[in-house]
Amino acid sequence: MAPVTHDLVIVANRLPVDRETLPSGRKVWRRSPGGLVTAIEPVMRTHGGGVWIGWPGGAGQKLKPFEDDGLSLVPMSMSQDEIEGHYEGFSNATLWPLYHDLVAKPEFHREWWDEYVKVNRRFAEKAAELAAKNATVWVHDYQLQLVPQMLRDLRPDLRIGFYLHIPFPPAELFQQLPWRRQLLEGLLGADLVGFQLPEAAANFVRLVRQRVGHKTHRDLVYLPDGRTVRAAAFPISIDSAGFEELARSGQVVQRAKEIREALGNPRRIFLGIDRLDYTKGIYARLRAFSELMRDGHLDVEDAVFVQVAVPSREQVEQYRILRDDIERLVGRINGDLGRIGRPAISYLHTSYPRDEMAALYRAADIMVVTPYRDGMNLVAKEYVACRVEEDGALVLSEFAGAAEELKQAWLVNPYDINGMKSALLDAYAAEPKELTRRMRAMRKTISQHDVKAWAASFMTELEDVGGHTKNPRPATRS
Ligand code: F6P
């Protein structure tokens, strides 16, 4: 029987739910970690009728397509070798550190690349099978950069969009990659390549000109076969109204109160919520906070830092080392500075559902988001959406994409511990009027640029560029 085809196909490394095996052997579905799922899920819901292709986690899980909460999901199984080579290896130990400013040292292994190619091909084949004639296929993120061209070879009738959720590095870093040309050519299979920020799109176009030799003009690339590819910025966002509604719900208000009480009703609660990742700057931020306590600027009776560290990529060595380092630091800080019933840092190595996150955002006075490099950082936006009383402070790294929009945050350089300390203190001591002024402006920004607006602008552009009509070749090109 021929498979049912769809007008919209989402292709992402992960499904929105992850199949986990409990210690008892029982299998359960959990929501997948990370910003990608948070952003795409509402898009799929508004477009109803599409299908989402992705990995359900774990090795060798042969699962049939299924519906989850109204979404049509097609699981792609991965073998242990593919997980090690494609996911843990090339995606997360080569591309991830390379695309994040070399915060850690990327490793280059030919066997990892081979697995990456293999997995990308399987995803492309599945998308080709499930896409209706002239359908739109939207491919997501760094794990699948070869899919657009592989898919175009199989199905030239499709309209193909690609969106990179993480930063795209400058040429000086990207060109270290032995497979730089293949990746650029892979992306050029799309009609529209979307990035978080304009500099990322400009980096891509420059690299295509230098390394592949295609003609370019501003944000357009002209391919020898007559196709035009556009590269542009589409800063991603959140379901602002959904978060706001959740934050206003009686149940979340009550839970926020309970959280404050459980923490001993301190004067101020600082909060960090991150995947446990070395790009997030968790270690430096906890040091900055602890030094403020050690130096007497803050007291454990008055302030506590709640750090939620969401388990992530636990088989990758760098991530194991990071976990050990952070947990050792938390132990040391609490041992040195805590009192009975009053830890300086309340550390939770877990992930929470949306309503508990909203309660944490409501309970926290100062949200601390200090990545060394981050494509966007949706946690910063979620915090702002949940501050329905227009209070609370956001301390935000200049190197998170979100800093381009949330300009009224206390912006910090995460490499500058003293600078972070003074920003934390300023936020701690800020007058209510000042907090409201800043928060009101940030709330306006995120209510105007929510995830719906993001998806709509990408889709509209994709239709224009994919039509190949709007962008005739200019007479002069750079
Ligand atoms: O947003 C970046 C991202 O890497 C997504 O592509 C990914 O789904 C998410 O973070 C979580 O990472 P992982 O899928 O490796 O758990």
CSV table of C-alpha atoms and ligand atoms in Angstrom, one decimal:
chain,number,residue,atom,x,y,z
A,1,MET,CA,0.0,0.0,0.0
A,2,ALA,CA,1.4,3.4,-0.9
A,3,PRO,CA,2.1,5.6,2.2
A,4,VAL,CA,-0.2,8.5,2.9
A,5,THR,CA,1.5,11.7,1.8
A,6,HIS,CA,1.3,15.2,3.3
A,7,ASP,CA,1.5,18.8,2.2
A,8,LEU,CA,3.7,19.8,5.1
A,9,VAL,CA,6.6,17.6,6.3
A,10,ILE,CA,8.8,18.6,9.3
A,11,VAL,CA,12.1,16.9,9.4
A,12,ALA,CA,14.1,17.2,12.7
A,13,ASN,CA,16.6,15.0,14.4
A,14,ARG,CA,14.2,14.5,17.3
A,15,LEU,CA,10.5,13.8,17.6
A,16,PRO,CA,8.8,16.0,20.1
A,17,VAL,CA,8.6,13.0,22.4
A,18,ASP,CA,11.4,10.7,23.5
A,19,ARG,CA,11.0,7.0,24.2
A,20,GLU,CA,12.7,6.2,27.5
A,21,THR,CA,13.2,3.0,29.3
A,22,LEU,CA,12.7,3.2,33.1
A,23,PRO,CA,15.0,1.2,35.5
A,24,SER,CA,12.1,-1.2,35.9
A,25,GLY,CA,12.2,-1.9,32.1
A,26,ARG,CA,8.9,-0.1,31.5
A,27,LYS,CA,8.9,2.2,28.4
A,28,VAL,CA,7.5,5.7,28.7
A,29,TRP,CA,7.2,8.7,26.4
A,30,ARG,CA,8.7,12.0,27.6
A,31,ARG,CA,8.8,15.4,26.1
A,32,SER,CA,12.1,15.9,24.3
A,33,PRO,CA,14.5,18.5,25.7
A,34,GLY,CA,15.5,21.8,24.0
A,35,GLY,CA,14.3,24.8,22.2
A,36,LEU,CA,13.6,23.2,18.8
A,37,VAL,CA,10.7,21.1,20.1
A,38,THR,CA,9.3,24.1,22.1
A,39,ALA,CA,9.2,26.1,18.9
A,40,ILE,CA,8.0,23.6,16.2
A,41,GLU,CA,5.3,22.0,18.2
A,42,PRO,CA,2.9,25.0,18.1
A,43,VAL,CA,3.7,25.5,14.4
A,44,MET,CA,2.6,21.9,13.6
A,45,ARG,CA,-0.5,22.4,15.6
A,46,THR,CA,-1.6,25.5,13.7
A,47,HIS,CA,-0.8,23.9,10.3
A,48,GLY,CA,-2.8,20.7,11.2
A,49,GLY,CA,-2.4,17.8,8.8
A,50,GLY,CA,1.4,17.8,8.5
A,51,VAL,CA,3.7,15.1,9.6
A,52,TRP,CA,6.9,15.2,11.8
A,53,ILE,CA,9.8,12.8,11.0
A,54,GLY,CA,12.4,12.3,13.8
A,55,TRP,CA,14.3,10.1,16.1
A,56,PRO,CA,12.5,8.8,19.2
A,57,GLY,CA,15.7,8.4,21.2
A,58,GLY,CA,17.4,5.1,22.1
A,59,ALA,CA,19.0,2.5,19.9
A,60,GLY,CA,17.3,0.3,17.4
A,61,GLN,CA,13.7,1.2,18.3
A,62,LYS,CA,11.6,0.1,15.4
A,63,LEU,CA,8.3,2.0,16.0
A,64,LYS,CA,5.4,2.5,13.7
A,65,PRO,CA,4.1,6.0,12.8
A,66,PHE,CA,1.7,7.2,15.5
A,67,GLU,CA,-0.4,10.1,16.6
A,68,ASP,CA,0.6,11.9,19.8
A,69,ASP,CA,-1.7,14.6,21.2
A,70,GLY,CA,-3.0,15.4,17.7
A,71,LEU,CA,0.4,15.3,16.0
A,72,SER,CA,1.3,12.8,13.3
A,73,LEU,CA,4.7,11.4,14.1
A,74,VAL,CA,7.0,9.1,12.1
A,75,PRO,CA,9.8,7.6,14.2
A,76,MET,CA,13.2,7.0,12.5
A,77,SER,CA,15.2,4.4,14.3
A,78,MET,CA,19.0,4.7,14.8
A,79,SER,CA,21.4,1.9,15.4
A,80,GLN,CA,24.0,2.2,18.2
A,81,ASP,CA,26.7,3.0,15.6
A,82,GLU,CA,24.5,5.8,14.1
A,83,ILE,CA,23.9,7.2,17.6
A,84,GLU,CA,27.6,7.2,18.3
A,85,GLY,CA,28.7,8.5,14.9
A,86,HIS,CA,25.9,10.8,13.8
A,87,TYR,CA,24.4,12.1,17.0
A,88,GLU,CA,26.9,12.0,19.8
A,89,GLY,CA,29.9,12.2,17.4
A,90,PHE,CA,29.6,14.4,14.4
A,91,SER,CA,26.5,16.4,15.5
A,92,ASN,CA,27.4,17.0,19.2
A,93,ALA,CA,31.2,16.6,19.4
A,94,THR,CA,32.2,18.1,16.0
A,95,LEU,CA,29.5,20.6,14.8
A,96,TRP,CA,28.1,21.7,18.2
A,97,PRO,CA,31.4,23.1,19.7
A,98,LEU,CA,32.5,24.4,16.3
A,99,TYR,CA,29.3,26.3,15.8
A,100,HIS,CA,29.4,27.7,19.3
A,101,ASP,CA,32.7,29.6,19.1
A,102,LEU,CA,34.9,26.6,20.0
A,103,VAL,CA,33.7,26.8,23.6
A,104,ALA,CA,35.0,23.2,23.7
A,105,LYS,CA,37.4,21.6,21.2
A,106,PRO,CA,35.7,20.0,18.2
A,107,GLU,CA,36.8,16.5,17.2
A,108,PHE,CA,37.1,15.6,13.6
A,109,HIS,CA,36.6,11.8,12.8
A,110,ARG,CA,36.0,10.4,9.3
A,111,GLU,CA,33.9,7.5,10.7
A,112,TRP,CA,31.5,10.0,12.4
A,113,TRP,CA,31.1,11.9,9.1
A,114,ASP,CA,30.2,8.6,7.3
A,115,GLU,CA,27.4,8.0,9.9
A,116,TYR,CA,26.2,11.6,9.6
A,117,VAL,CA,25.9,11.2,5.8
A,118,LYS,CA,24.1,7.8,6.2
A,119,VAL,CA,21.6,9.1,8.7
A,120,ASN,CA,20.9,12.3,6.6
A,121,ARG,CA,20.3,10.1,3.6
A,122,ARG,CA,17.7,8.0,5.5
A,123,PHE,CA,15.9,11.1,6.7
A,124,ALA,CA,15.9,12.5,3.2
A,125,GLU,CA,14.5,9.3,1.7
A,126,LYS,CA,11.7,9.2,4.3
A,127,ALA,CA,10.8,12.8,3.6
A,128,ALA,CA,10.7,12.1,-0.1
A,129,GLU,CA,8.4,9.2,0.5
A,130,LEU,CA,5.9,11.1,2.7
A,131,ALA,CA,5.7,14.4,0.9
A,132,ALA,CA,2.8,15.0,-1.5
A,133,LYS,CA,3.4,16.5,-4.9
A,134,ASN,CA,4.7,20.1,-4.6
A,135,ALA,CA,4.6,19.8,-0.8
A,136,THR,CA,6.6,21.9,1.6
A,137,VAL,CA,9.3,20.2,3.6
A,138,TRP,CA,10.9,22.1,6.5
A,139,VAL,CA,14.2,20.6,7.6
A,140,HIS,CA,15.6,21.6,11.0
A,141,ASP,CA,19.0,22.1,12.6
A,142,TYR,CA,22.6,21.2,12.4
A,143,GLN,CA,22.1,17.4,12.6
A,144,LEU,CA,20.5,17.4,9.2
A,145,GLN,CA,22.4,19.9,7.0
A,146,LEU,CA,22.8,17.4,4.1
A,147,VAL,CA,19.1,16.6,3.9
A,148,PRO,CA,18.0,19.6,1.7
A,149,GLN,CA,20.2,18.6,-1.3
A,150,MET,CA,19.6,14.9,-0.9
A,151,LEU,CA,15.9,15.5,-0.9
A,152,ARG,CA,16.0,17.8,-3.9
A,153,ASP,CA,17.9,15.1,-5.9
A,154,LEU,CA,15.0,12.7,-5.0
A,155,ARG,CA,12.1,15.2,-5.4
A,156,PRO,CA,12.8,18.3,-7.4
A,157,ASP,CA,9.1,19.3,-7.2
A,158,LEU,CA,9.3,20.1,-3.5
A,159,ARG,CA,9.6,23.4,-1.8
A,160,ILE,CA,12.3,23.0,0.8
A,161,GLY,CA,13.1,25.2,3.7
A,162,PHE,CA,16.0,24.8,6.2
A,163,TYR,CA,16.3,26.4,9.6
A,164,LEU,CA,19.4,26.4,11.8
A,165,HIS,CA,18.5,26.8,15.4
A,166,ILE,CA,22.0,27.3,16.6
A,167,PRO,CA,24.6,29.9,15.6
A,168,PHE,CA,26.4,29.6,12.3
A,169,PRO,CA,30.1,30.4,12.8
A,170,PRO,CA,32.3,32.9,11.0
A,171,ALA,CA,34.4,31.6,8.0
A,172,GLU,CA,37.6,31.5,10.1
A,173,LEU,CA,36.0,28.7,12.3
A,174,PHE,CA,33.8,27.0,9.7
A,175,GLN,CA,36.7,26.4,7.4
A,176,GLN,CA,38.4,24.1,9.8
A,177,LEU,CA,35.8,21.4,8.9
A,178,PRO,CA,37.2,18.8,6.5
A,179,TRP,CA,33.7,18.5,5.1
A,180,ARG,CA,32.9,22.2,4.8
A,181,ARG,CA,32.0,22.1,1.1
A,182,GLN,CA,29.7,19.2,1.4
A,183,LEU,CA,27.8,20.9,4.2
A,184,LEU,CA,27.4,24.1,2.3
A,185,GLU,CA,26.2,22.2,-0.8
A,186,GLY,CA,23.8,20.2,1.4
A,187,LEU,CA,22.2,23.4,2.7
A,188,LEU,CA,22.0,24.9,-0.8
A,189,GLY,CA,19.4,22.2,-1.7
A,190,ALA,CA,16.9,24.4,0.2
A,191,ASP,CA,15.1,27.3,-1.4
A,192,LEU,CA,15.3,29.2,1.9
A,193,VAL,CA,18.0,28.8,4.5
A,194,GLY,CA,17.0,30.5,7.8
A,195,PHE,CA,19.2,31.6,10.7
A,196,GLN,CA,18.6,33.2,14.0
A,197,LEU,CA,20.6,36.4,13.3
A,198,PRO,CA,21.6,38.4,10.2
A,199,GLU,CA,25.3,37.9,10.9
A,200,ALA,CA,24.9,34.1,10.6
A,201,ALA,CA,23.1,34.4,7.3
A,202,ALA,CA,25.9,36.7,6.1
A,203,ASN,CA,28.5,34.2,7.2
A,204,PHE,CA,26.8,31.5,5.2
A,205,VAL,CA,26.6,33.6,2.0
A,206,ARG,CA,30.2,34.6,2.3
A,207,LEU,CA,31.3,31.0,2.7
A,208,VAL,CA,29.2,29.9,-0.2
A,209,ARG,CA,30.9,32.5,-2.4
A,210,GLN,CA,34.4,31.7,-1.1
A,211,ARG,CA,34.3,27.9,-0.8
A,212,VAL,CA,31.7,26.8,-3.4
A,213,GLY,CA,32.3,29.6,-5.9
A,214,HIS,CA,28.6,30.5,-6.6
A,215,LYS,CA,27.6,34.0,-7.4
A,216,THR,CA,25.9,35.9,-4.6
A,217,HIS,CA,24.2,39.2,-4.2
A,218,ARG,CA,23.2,40.3,-0.7
A,219,ASP,CA,21.2,37.5,0.7
A,220,LEU,CA,20.8,35.6,-2.5
A,221,VAL,CA,22.9,32.7,-4.0
A,222,TYR,CA,22.6,32.0,-7.7
A,223,LEU,CA,23.1,28.4,-8.6
A,224,PRO,CA,24.4,27.3,-12.1
A,225,ASP,CA,21.1,25.4,-12.7
A,226,GLY,CA,19.1,28.7,-12.5
A,227,ARG,CA,17.8,28.2,-9.0
A,228,THR,CA,18.0,31.0,-6.4
A,229,VAL,CA,18.6,30.3,-2.7
A,230,ARG,CA,17.9,32.9,-0.1
A,231,ALA,CA,19.7,33.1,3.3
A,232,ALA,CA,18.0,35.3,5.9
A,233,ALA,CA,17.5,35.8,9.6
A,234,PHE,CA,14.3,34.7,11.3
A,235,PRO,CA,14.8,35.1,15.1
A,236,ILE,CA,12.8,32.3,16.7
A,237,SER,CA,10.4,32.9,19.5
A,238,ILE,CA,7.9,31.2,21.9
A,239,ASP,CA,4.2,30.8,22.3
A,240,SER,CA,4.0,34.0,24.3
A,241,ALA,CA,0.3,34.1,24.8
A,242,GLY,CA,0.2,30.4,25.8
A,243,PHE,CA,2.9,31.0,28.5
A,244,GLU,CA,1.2,34.1,29.7
A,245,GLU,CA,-2.1,32.2,30.1
A,246,LEU,CA,-0.4,29.4,32.0
A,247,ALA,CA,1.4,31.9,34.3
A,248,ARG,CA,-1.9,33.5,35.1
A,249,SER,CA,-3.6,30.2,36.0
A,250,GLY,CA,-4.6,29.7,39.6
A,251,GLN,CA,-2.7,26.4,39.7
A,252,VAL,CA,0.6,28.0,38.6
A,253,VAL,CA,0.2,31.0,40.9
A,254,GLN,CA,-0.4,28.6,43.8
A,255,ARG,CA,2.6,26.4,42.9
A,256,ALA,CA,4.9,29.5,42.6
A,257,LYS,CA,3.8,30.4,46.2
A,258,GLU,CA,4.7,26.9,47.3
A,259,ILE,CA,8.1,27.1,45.7
A,260,ARG,CA,8.9,30.3,47.5
A,261,GLU,CA,7.7,28.8,50.8
A,262,ALA,CA,9.7,25.6,50.2
A,263,LEU,CA,12.8,27.8,49.7
A,264,GLY,CA,12.2,29.6,53.0
A,265,ASN,CA,10.6,32.7,51.6
A,266,PRO,CA,13.9,34.4,50.8
A,267,ARG,CA,13.9,38.1,49.8
A,268,ARG,CA,15.1,37.3,46.3
A,269,ILE,CA,15.2,34.1,44.3
A,270,PHE,CA,17.7,33.8,41.4
A,271,LEU,CA,16.9,31.2,38.8
A,272,GLY,CA,18.8,29.4,36.0
A,273,ILE,CA,17.2,26.8,33.8
A,274,ASP,CA,19.4,25.3,31.1
A,275,ARG,CA,20.2,22.0,29.4
A,276,LEU,CA,23.3,20.8,31.2
A,277,ASP,CA,25.6,22.1,28.4
A,278,TYR,CA,29.0,23.7,28.4
A,279,THR,CA,27.8,26.5,26.2
A,280,LYS,CA,25.4,27.7,28.8
A,281,GLY,CA,27.9,29.2,31.2
A,282,ILE,CA,26.4,27.6,34.3
A,283,TYR,CA,29.7,27.2,36.1
A,284,ALA,CA,30.8,30.8,35.8
A,285,ARG,CA,27.4,32.1,36.9
A,286,LEU,CA,27.3,30.0,40.0
A,287,ARG,CA,30.8,31.2,40.9
A,288,ALA,CA,29.7,34.8,40.4
A,289,PHE,CA,26.8,34.3,42.7
A,290,SER,CA,28.8,32.5,45.4
A,291,GLU,CA,31.5,35.2,45.4
A,292,LEU,CA,28.7,37.8,46.1
A,293,MET,CA,27.8,35.7,49.1
A,294,ARG,CA,31.3,35.0,50.2
A,295,ASP,CA,32.1,38.8,50.0
A,296,GLY,CA,29.0,39.6,52.1
A,297,HIS,CA,27.0,41.4,49.4
A,298,LEU,CA,24.3,38.7,49.6
A,299,ASP,CA,23.3,36.5,52.5
A,300,VAL,CA,21.8,33.0,52.5
A,301,GLU,CA,19.0,34.3,54.7
A,302,ASP,CA,18.1,36.7,51.9
A,303,ALA,CA,18.9,35.0,48.6
A,304,VAL,CA,19.0,31.6,47.0
A,305,PHE,CA,20.0,30.5,43.5
A,306,VAL,CA,17.8,27.8,42.0
A,307,GLN,CA,19.7,26.0,39.2
A,308,VAL,CA,17.7,23.5,37.1
A,309,ALA,CA,20.1,21.5,35.0
A,310,VAL,CA,18.2,19.5,32.4
A,311,PRO,CA,20.0,16.2,31.6
A,312,SER,CA,21.5,16.3,28.1
A,313,ARG,CA,23.7,14.2,25.8
A,314,GLU,CA,25.0,12.2,28.8
A,315,GLN,CA,27.0,9.8,26.7
A,316,VAL,CA,29.2,12.5,25.3
A,317,GLU,CA,32.4,12.9,27.4
A,318,GLN,CA,32.4,16.7,27.5
A,319,TYR,CA,29.0,16.6,29.0
A,320,ARG,CA,29.9,14.1,31.7
A,321,ILE,CA,32.9,16.1,32.7
A,322,LEU,CA,30.8,19.3,32.9
A,323,ARG,CA,28.2,17.5,35.1
A,324,ASP,CA,31.0,16.4,37.5
A,325,ASP,CA,32.5,19.9,37.6
A,326,ILE,CA,29.2,21.7,38.3
A,327,GLU,CA,28.1,19.2,40.9
A,328,ARG,CA,31.4,19.5,42.7
A,329,LEU,CA,31.2,23.3,42.6
A,330,VAL,CA,27.6,23.2,44.0
A,331,GLY,CA,28.7,20.9,46.8
A,332,ARG,CA,31.6,23.1,47.6
A,333,ILE,CA,29.6,26.3,47.6
A,334,ASN,CA,26.8,24.9,49.8
A,335,GLY,CA,29.4,23.3,52.1
A,336,ASP,CA,31.1,26.7,52.5
A,337,LEU,CA,28.2,29.1,52.6
A,338,GLY,CA,25.0,27.2,53.4
A,339,ARG,CA,23.3,26.9,56.7
A,340,ILE,CA,21.0,24.2,58.0
A,341,GLY,CA,17.9,24.4,55.8
A,342,ARG,CA,19.4,27.2,53.8
A,343,PRO,CA,21.6,26.1,50.9
A,344,ALA,CA,23.1,28.9,48.8
A,345,ILE,CA,22.3,26.9,45.7
A,346,SER,CA,19.3,24.7,45.2
A,347,TYR,CA,20.4,22.4,42.4
A,348,LEU,CA,18.1,20.1,40.5
A,349,HIS,CA,19.3,17.7,37.8
A,350,THR,CA,16.0,17.1,36.1
A,351,SER,CA,13.6,18.4,33.5
A,352,TYR,CA,10.1,19.8,34.3
A,353,PRO,CA,6.9,20.1,32.4
A,354,ARG,CA,5.7,23.5,31.1
A,355,ASP,CA,3.5,24.3,34.1
A,356,GLU,CA,6.2,23.7,36.6
A,357,MET,CA,8.6,25.8,34.5
A,358,ALA,CA,5.9,28.6,34.5
A,359,ALA,CA,5.7,28.3,38.3
A,360,LEU,CA,9.5,28.6,38.6
A,361,TYR,CA,9.5,31.7,36.4
A,362,ARG,CA,6.7,33.3,38.5
A,363,ALA,CA,8.5,32.5,41.7
A,364,ALA,CA,11.9,33.9,40.6
A,365,ASP,CA,12.9,37.5,41.0
A,366,ILE,CA,16.0,37.4,38.9
A,367,MET,CA,16.4,35.1,35.9
A,368,VAL,CA,20.0,34.5,35.0
A,369,VAL,CA,20.8,33.4,31.4
A,370,THR,CA,24.5,33.6,30.7
A,371,PRO,CA,25.6,31.4,27.8
A,372,TYR,CA,29.0,31.8,26.2
A,373,ARG,CA,27.2,31.5,22.9
A,374,ASP,CA,23.5,30.6,22.2
A,375,GLY,CA,21.5,30.6,18.9
A,376,MET,CA,18.5,32.3,20.7
A,377,ASN,CA,17.7,31.0,24.2
A,378,LEU,CA,14.0,30.6,24.6
A,379,VAL,CA,14.2,30.3,28.4
A,380,ALA,CA,14.9,34.1,28.5
A,381,LYS,CA,11.8,34.7,26.5
A,382,GLU,CA,9.7,32.3,28.5
A,383,TYR,CA,10.6,34.1,31.7
A,384,VAL,CA,9.5,37.5,30.2
A,385,ALA,CA,6.2,36.0,29.0
A,386,CYS,CA,5.5,34.6,32.5
A,387,ARG,CA,6.1,38.0,34.3
A,388,VAL,CA,2.5,39.1,34.0
A,389,GLU,CA,2.9,41.5,36.9
A,390,GLU,CA,5.6,43.3,34.9
A,391,ASP,CA,8.2,42.7,37.6
A,392,GLY,CA,11.3,40.5,37.8
A,393,ALA,CA,14.8,41.1,36.3
A,394,LEU,CA,16.5,39.3,33.5
A,395,VAL,CA,20.3,39.1,33.5
A,396,LEU,CA,21.2,38.0,29.9
A,397,SER,CA,24.4,37.2,28.1
A,398,GLU,CA,25.3,39.5,25.2
A,399,PHE,CA,26.2,36.3,23.3
A,400,ALA,CA,22.6,34.8,23.3
A,401,GLY,CA,20.6,35.6,20.2
A,402,ALA,CA,17.8,36.8,22.5
A,403,ALA,CA,20.0,39.8,23.5
A,404,GLU,CA,19.3,41.4,20.1
A,405,GLU,CA,15.7,41.7,21.0
A,406,LEU,CA,15.6,41.8,24.9
A,407,LYS,CA,17.7,45.0,25.1
A,408,GLN,CA,16.2,46.0,28.4
A,409,ALA,CA,17.7,43.0,30.2
A,410,TRP,CA,20.9,43.5,32.3
A,411,LEU,CA,23.3,42.5,29.5
A,412,VAL,CA,26.5,40.8,30.6
A,413,ASN,CA,29.7,39.3,29.1
A,414,PRO,CA,29.7,35.8,30.6
A,415,TYR,CA,33.5,35.7,30.5
A,416,ASP,CA,33.7,38.7,32.8
A,417,ILE,CA,32.9,37.3,36.3
A,418,ASN,CA,33.2,40.7,38.0
A,419,GLY,CA,30.9,42.2,35.3
A,420,MET,CA,28.4,39.5,36.0
A,421,LYS,CA,28.7,40.1,39.8
A,422,SER,CA,27.8,43.7,39.4
A,423,ALA,CA,24.9,43.0,37.1
A,424,LEU,CA,23.5,40.4,39.5
A,425,LEU,CA,23.8,43.0,42.3
A,426,ASP,CA,22.2,45.7,40.3
A,427,ALA,CA,19.3,43.5,39.4
A,428,TYR,CA,19.0,42.4,43.0
A,429,ALA,CA,18.8,46.0,44.2
A,430,ALA,CA,16.7,47.5,41.4
A,431,GLU,CA,13.8,49.7,42.3
A,432,PRO,CA,10.3,48.3,41.4
A,433,LYS,CA,9.8,51.2,38.9
A,434,GLU,CA,13.0,50.3,37.1
A,435,LEU,CA,12.0,46.6,36.9
A,436,THR,CA,8.6,47.5,35.5
A,437,ARG,CA,10.1,49.9,32.9
A,438,ARG,CA,12.4,47.2,31.6
A,439,MET,CA,10.0,44.3,31.8
A,440,ARG,CA,7.2,46.1,30.2
A,441,ALA,CA,9.3,46.9,27.1
A,442,MET,CA,10.6,43.3,26.9
A,443,ARG,CA,7.0,41.9,27.2
A,444,LYS,CA,5.9,44.1,24.3
A,445,THR,CA,8.7,42.8,22.2
A,446,ILE,CA,7.9,39.1,22.8
A,447,SER,CA,4.2,39.5,22.4
A,448,GLN,CA,4.7,41.1,19.0
A,449,HIS,CA,7.3,38.5,17.9
A,450,ASP,CA,5.9,35.2,19.0
A,451,VAL,CA,6.5,31.8,17.5
A,452,LYS,CA,3.4,32.1,15.2
A,453,ALA,CA,4.9,35.3,13.7
A,454,TRP,CA,8.2,33.5,13.3
A,455,ALA,CA,6.8,30.5,11.5
A,456,ALA,CA,4.5,32.7,9.3
A,457,SER,CA,7.4,34.9,8.2
A,458,PHE,CA,9.5,31.8,7.3
A,459,MET,CA,6.7,30.1,5.4
A,460,THR,CA,5.8,33.3,3.5
A,461,GLU,CA,9.4,33.8,2.5
A,462,LEU,CA,9.7,30.2,1.5
A,463,GLU,CA,6.7,30.5,-0.8
A,464,ASP,CA,8.2,33.6,-2.5
A,465,VAL,CA,11.7,32.3,-2.9
A,466,GLY,CA,10.5,28.8,-3.8
A,467,GLY,CA,8.5,30.3,-6.7
A,468,HIS,CA,11.8,31.4,-8.3
A,469,THR,CA,10.0,34.4,-9.7
A,470,LYS,CA,10.6,37.2,-7.3
A,471,ASN,CA,14.4,37.4,-7.6
A,472,PRO,CA,15.6,37.8,-11.1
A,473,ARG,CA,19.4,37.9,-11.4
A,474,PRO,CA,20.7,41.4,-10.9
A,475,ALA,CA,23.1,42.9,-13.5
A,476,THR,CA,26.0,43.2,-11.1
A,477,ARG,CA,26.7,40.8,-8.4
A,478,SER,CA,29.3,40.7,-5.6
B,1,F6P,O1,18.2,23.8,20.0
B,1,F6P,C1,19.3,23.1,19.7
B,1,F6P,C2,19.1,21.7,19.9
B,1,F6P,O2,20.3,21.0,19.7
B,1,F6P,C3,18.1,21.0,19.1
B,1,F6P,O3,18.4,20.7,17.8
B,1,F6P,C4,17.8,19.8,19.9
B,1,F6P,O4,16.7,19.1,19.6
B,1,F6P,C5,17.9,20.3,21.3
B,1,F6P,O5,18.8,21.4,21.3
B,1,F6P,C6,18.2,19.3,22.4
B,1,F6P,O6,19.3,18.6,22.1
B,1,F6P,P1,19.3,17.1,21.9
B,1,F6P,O7,18.3,16.7,20.8
B,1,F6P,O8,20.7,16.7,21.6
B,1,F6P,O9,18.9,16.5,23.2
